[in-house]
Amino acid sequence: MSPEVRFDARKPSDGPFYSRDKIVDHPNEKPLDPALTFEFLAGIYAQLPILVVRLTHDGIVISLNPEAQRVCGYAEADLKGQNWWGIMYPGKLFAQIPKFTSPAQAGKITRDYPLAMRTASGQVRVVAWTRFSRHESTTAQMELVCLGL
C-alpha cells in the first residue's frame, strides 16, 4: 500500500509527511523503504495530467512523461538524446525559445510561459510552460525541468 503524502513537513504528528530528504510514515517516524518511495513517486510521474520534460542545459532530452509523449506525438525513445528545441520548435517557432531559455532566467522559475510547438503530426499547439533549473545529484549537471499545461 502506498503511503499518503502531504507536502507539509511542519506538522509531522498529523501522519505521513514529506520533507526534502525523506517520506516518513508515522507514528514510528521511520523513513519508508526507498524502493516503495520510488515506486510511489514513479506512479505519480507516470499519471500526471501535465507534460513533464527534463532537458540538459543545451536542450537535449533526458526524459519525458507519458502525458508529454501523448501530447507531442513522440515516444520517449524517439526523443531521448535529441535536441528538444530543434524538433518541437522548428523554423520560425524557434524564435520564441531564446527568451524562454535565457541565461538571465537561470536559477529562477519561469511560470505559465506560452510557447507554440509543432507535434509529430504537424499540428501546432500552444503549451503554457513552467520551467526551473536543478542540478542532478548523480552527475552534478544542470538540467531544465519543464512542466506544461
C-alpha atoms as a printed R data frame, in Angstrom:
    type eleno elety resid chain resno      x      y       z
1   ATOM     1    CA   MET     A     1  0.000  0.000   0.000
2   ATOM     2    CA   SER     A     2  1.365  3.427  -0.926
3   ATOM     3    CA   PRO     A     3  1.638  5.990   1.854
4   ATOM     4    CA   GLU     A     4 -0.456  9.120   1.891
5   ATOM     5    CA   VAL     A     5  1.908 12.010   1.279
6   ATOM     6    CA   ARG     A     6  1.283 15.531   2.494
7   ATOM     7    CA   PHE     A     7  3.631 18.276   1.335
8   ATOM     8    CA   ASP     A     8  3.867 19.961   4.715
9   ATOM     9    CA   ALA     A     9  6.736 18.948   6.965
10  ATOM    10    CA   ARG     A    10  5.688 21.360   9.709
11  ATOM    11    CA   LYS     A    11  3.139 19.008  11.316
12  ATOM    12    CA   PRO     A    12  4.673 15.511  11.414
13  ATOM    13    CA   SER     A    13  2.370 14.420  14.234
14  ATOM    14    CA   ASP     A    14 -0.605 14.522  11.829
15  ATOM    15    CA   GLY     A    15  0.529 11.490   9.851
16  ATOM    16    CA   PRO     A    16  2.843 10.776   6.933
17  ATOM    17    CA   PHE     A    17  4.681 13.819   5.661
18  ATOM    18    CA   TYR     A    18  7.162 14.802   3.009
19  ATOM    19    CA   SER     A    19 10.390 16.645   3.639
20  ATOM    20    CA   ARG     A    20 13.204 17.395   1.218
21  ATOM    21    CA   ASP     A    21 15.060 14.319   2.453
22  ATOM    22    CA   LYS     A    22 12.513 11.600   3.060
23  ATOM    23    CA   ILE     A    23  8.937 10.466   3.219
24  ATOM    24    CA   VAL     A    24  8.096  9.413   6.753
25  ATOM    25    CA   ASP     A    25  5.344  7.073   7.889
26  ATOM    26    CA   HIS     A    26  4.064  7.967  11.366
27  ATOM    27    CA   PRO     A    27  3.808  7.158  14.244
28  ATOM    28    CA   ASN     A    28  7.223  5.449  14.042
29  ATOM    29    CA   GLU     A    29  8.875  8.272  12.066
30  ATOM    30    CA   LYS     A    30 10.964  5.735  10.176
31  ATOM    31    CA   PRO     A    31 11.881  6.542   6.581
32  ATOM    32    CA   LEU     A    32  9.940  4.378   4.165
33  ATOM    33    CA   ASP     A    33 11.680  1.753   2.105
34  ATOM    34    CA   PRO     A    34 13.420  3.643  -0.756
35  ATOM    35    CA   ALA     A    35 12.051  1.144  -3.288
36  ATOM    36    CA   LEU     A    36  8.477  1.845  -2.137
37  ATOM    37    CA   THR     A    37  9.095  5.590  -2.174
38  ATOM    38    CA   PHE     A    38 10.485  5.384  -5.711
39  ATOM    39    CA   GLU     A    39  7.544  3.248  -6.832
40  ATOM    40    CA   PHE     A    40  5.089  5.723  -5.314
41  ATOM    41    CA   LEU     A    41  6.710  8.782  -6.925
42  ATOM    42    CA   ALA     A    42  7.166  6.993 -10.266
43  ATOM    43    CA   GLY     A    43  3.444  6.220 -10.251
44  ATOM    44    CA   ILE     A    44  2.623  9.898  -9.758
45  ATOM    45    CA   TYR     A    45  5.044 10.935 -12.523
46  ATOM    46    CA   ALA     A    46  3.515  8.449 -14.963
47  ATOM    47    CA   GLN     A    47 -0.061  9.551 -14.274
48  ATOM    48    CA   LEU     A    48  0.314 13.339 -14.071
49  ATOM    49    CA   PRO     A    49 -2.097 15.091 -16.448
50  ATOM    50    CA   ILE     A    50  0.641 17.619 -17.284
51  ATOM    51    CA   LEU     A    51  3.657 17.442 -19.561
52  ATOM    52    CA   VAL     A    52  6.951 16.839 -17.748
53  ATOM    53    CA   VAL     A    53 10.103 17.246 -19.853
54  ATOM    54    CA   ARG     A    54 13.641 17.064 -18.484
55  ATOM    55    CA   LEU     A    55 16.391 18.578 -20.622
56  ATOM    56    CA   THR     A    56 20.100 19.229 -20.358
57  ATOM    57    CA   HIS     A    57 21.101 22.889 -20.237
58  ATOM    58    CA   ASP     A    58 21.514 22.842 -24.031
59  ATOM    59    CA   GLY     A    59 18.109 21.262 -24.768
60  ATOM    60    CA   ILE     A    60 18.958 17.563 -25.090
61  ATOM    61    CA   VAL     A    61 16.060 15.377 -23.928
62  ATOM    62    CA   ILE     A    62 16.735 13.399 -20.748
63  ATOM    63    CA   SER     A    63 13.180 12.153 -20.230
64  ATOM    64    CA   LEU     A    64  9.521 12.942 -20.718
65  ATOM    65    CA   ASN     A    65  6.491 11.528 -19.001
66  ATOM    66    CA   PRO     A    66  3.640  9.659 -20.744
67  ATOM    67    CA   GLU     A    67  1.456 12.778 -20.988
68  ATOM    68    CA   ALA     A    68  4.249 14.676 -22.769
69  ATOM    69    CA   GLN     A    69  4.644 11.727 -25.142
70  ATOM    70    CA   ARG     A    70  0.896 11.685 -25.830
71  ATOM    71    CA   VAL     A    71  0.610 15.432 -26.496
72  ATOM    72    CA   CYS     A    72  3.822 15.689 -28.531
73  ATOM    73    CA   GLY     A    73  3.186 12.514 -30.506
74  ATOM    74    CA   TYR     A    74  6.674 11.125 -29.943
75  ATOM    75    CA   ALA     A    75  7.801  8.185 -27.831
76  ATOM    76    CA   GLU     A    76 10.447  8.973 -25.243
77  ATOM    77    CA   ALA     A    77 12.858  6.643 -27.057
78  ATOM    78    CA   ASP     A    78 12.497  8.743 -30.228
79  ATOM    79    CA   LEU     A    79 13.385 11.992 -28.463
80  ATOM    80    CA   LYS     A    80 15.875 10.881 -25.812
81  ATOM    81    CA   GLY     A    81 19.299 12.297 -26.685
82  ATOM    82    CA   GLN     A    82 17.804 14.620 -29.333
83  ATOM    83    CA   ASN     A    83 17.530 18.406 -29.197
84  ATOM    84    CA   TRP     A    84 14.035 19.236 -27.922
85  ATOM    85    CA   TRP     A    85 14.072 22.810 -29.219
86  ATOM    86    CA   GLY     A    86 15.063 21.787 -32.738
87  ATOM    87    CA   ILE     A    87 12.434 19.044 -33.003
88  ATOM    88    CA   MET     A    88  9.446 20.629 -31.265
89  ATOM    89    CA   TYR     A    89 10.120 24.229 -32.322
90  ATOM    90    CA   PRO     A    90 11.359 24.066 -35.941
91  ATOM    91    CA   GLY     A    91 11.771 27.037 -38.274
92  ATOM    92    CA   LYS     A    92 10.038 30.234 -37.182
93  ATOM    93    CA   LEU     A    93  8.729 28.574 -33.998
94  ATOM    94    CA   PHE     A    94 12.302 28.550 -32.663
95  ATOM    95    CA   ALA     A    95 12.330 32.391 -32.460
96  ATOM    96    CA   GLN     A    96 10.376 32.189 -29.176
97  ATOM    97    CA   ILE     A    97 12.874 29.874 -27.443
98  ATOM    98    CA   PRO     A    98 15.888 32.132 -26.644
99  ATOM    99    CA   LYS     A    99 13.846 34.332 -24.296
100 ATOM   100    CA   PHE     A   100 12.382 31.272 -22.556
101 ATOM   101    CA   THR     A   101 15.821 29.685 -22.080
102 ATOM   102    CA   SER     A   102 17.697 32.926 -21.411
103 ATOM   103    CA   PRO     A   103 20.727 32.603 -19.106
104 ATOM   104    CA   ALA     A   104 19.256 35.556 -17.200
105 ATOM   105    CA   GLN     A   105 16.494 33.168 -16.143
106 ATOM   106    CA   ALA     A   106 18.912 30.540 -14.780
107 ATOM   107    CA   GLY     A   107 18.046 29.679 -11.209
108 ATOM   108    CA   LYS     A   108 14.626 31.329 -11.497
109 ATOM   109    CA   ILE     A   109 11.257 29.743 -12.054
110 ATOM   110    CA   THR     A   110  9.528 30.852 -15.240
111 ATOM   111    CA   ARG     A   111  5.773 30.310 -14.926
112 ATOM   112    CA   ASP     A   112  2.979 29.930 -17.487
113 ATOM   113    CA   TYR     A   113  5.096 30.898 -20.473
114 ATOM   114    CA   PRO     A   114  3.110 30.160 -23.670
115 ATOM   115    CA   LEU     A   115  5.068 28.512 -26.471
116 ATOM   116    CA   ALA     A   116  3.652 27.304 -29.779
117 ATOM   117    CA   MET     A   117  5.151 23.889 -30.623
118 ATOM   118    CA   ARG     A   118  4.767 21.531 -33.567
119 ATOM   119    CA   THR     A   119  3.712 17.977 -32.681
120 ATOM   120    CA   ALA     A   120  4.776 14.855 -34.556
121 ATOM   121    CA   SER     A   121  1.555 15.064 -36.621
122 ATOM   122    CA   GLY     A   122  2.395 18.631 -37.693
123 ATOM   123    CA   GLN     A   123 -0.263 20.245 -35.514
124 ATOM   124    CA   VAL     A   124  0.801 23.487 -33.790
125 ATOM   125    CA   ARG     A   125 -0.228 23.534 -30.134
126 ATOM   126    CA   VAL     A   126  0.275 26.267 -27.576
127 ATOM   127    CA   VAL     A   127  1.522 24.943 -24.247
128 ATOM   128    CA   ALA     A   128  1.892 27.093 -21.130
129 ATOM   129    CA   TRP     A   129  5.276 26.025 -19.722
130 ATOM   130    CA   THR     A   130  6.688 26.436 -16.253
131 ATOM   131    CA   ARG     A   131 10.399 25.770 -16.072
132 ATOM   132    CA   PHE     A   132 13.063 25.644 -13.437
133 ATOM   133    CA   SER     A   133 16.678 24.593 -13.254
134 ATOM   134    CA   ARG     A   134 18.047 21.924 -10.983
135 ATOM   135    CA   HIS     A   135 21.328 20.122 -10.505
136 ATOM   136    CA   GLU     A   136 21.274 16.381 -11.000
137 ATOM   137    CA   SER     A   137 22.911 14.968  -7.881
138 ATOM   138    CA   THR     A   138 24.482 11.947  -9.567
139 ATOM   139    CA   THR     A   139 26.125 13.853 -12.428
140 ATOM   140    CA   ALA     A   140 26.327 17.391 -10.972
141 ATOM   141    CA   GLN     A   141 24.970 18.673 -14.303
142 ATOM   142    CA   MET     A   142 22.372 21.384 -14.516
143 ATOM   143    CA   GLU     A   143 19.109 20.378 -16.127
144 ATOM   144    CA   LEU     A   144 15.896 22.142 -17.031
145 ATOM   145    CA   VAL     A   145 12.613 20.725 -15.841
146 ATOM   146    CA   CYS     A   146  9.686 21.952 -17.924
147 ATOM   147    CA   LEU     A   147  6.072 21.424 -16.847
148 ATOM   148    CA   GLY     A   148  3.410 22.081 -19.463
149 ATOM   149    CA   LEU     A   149 -0.347 22.557 -19.463
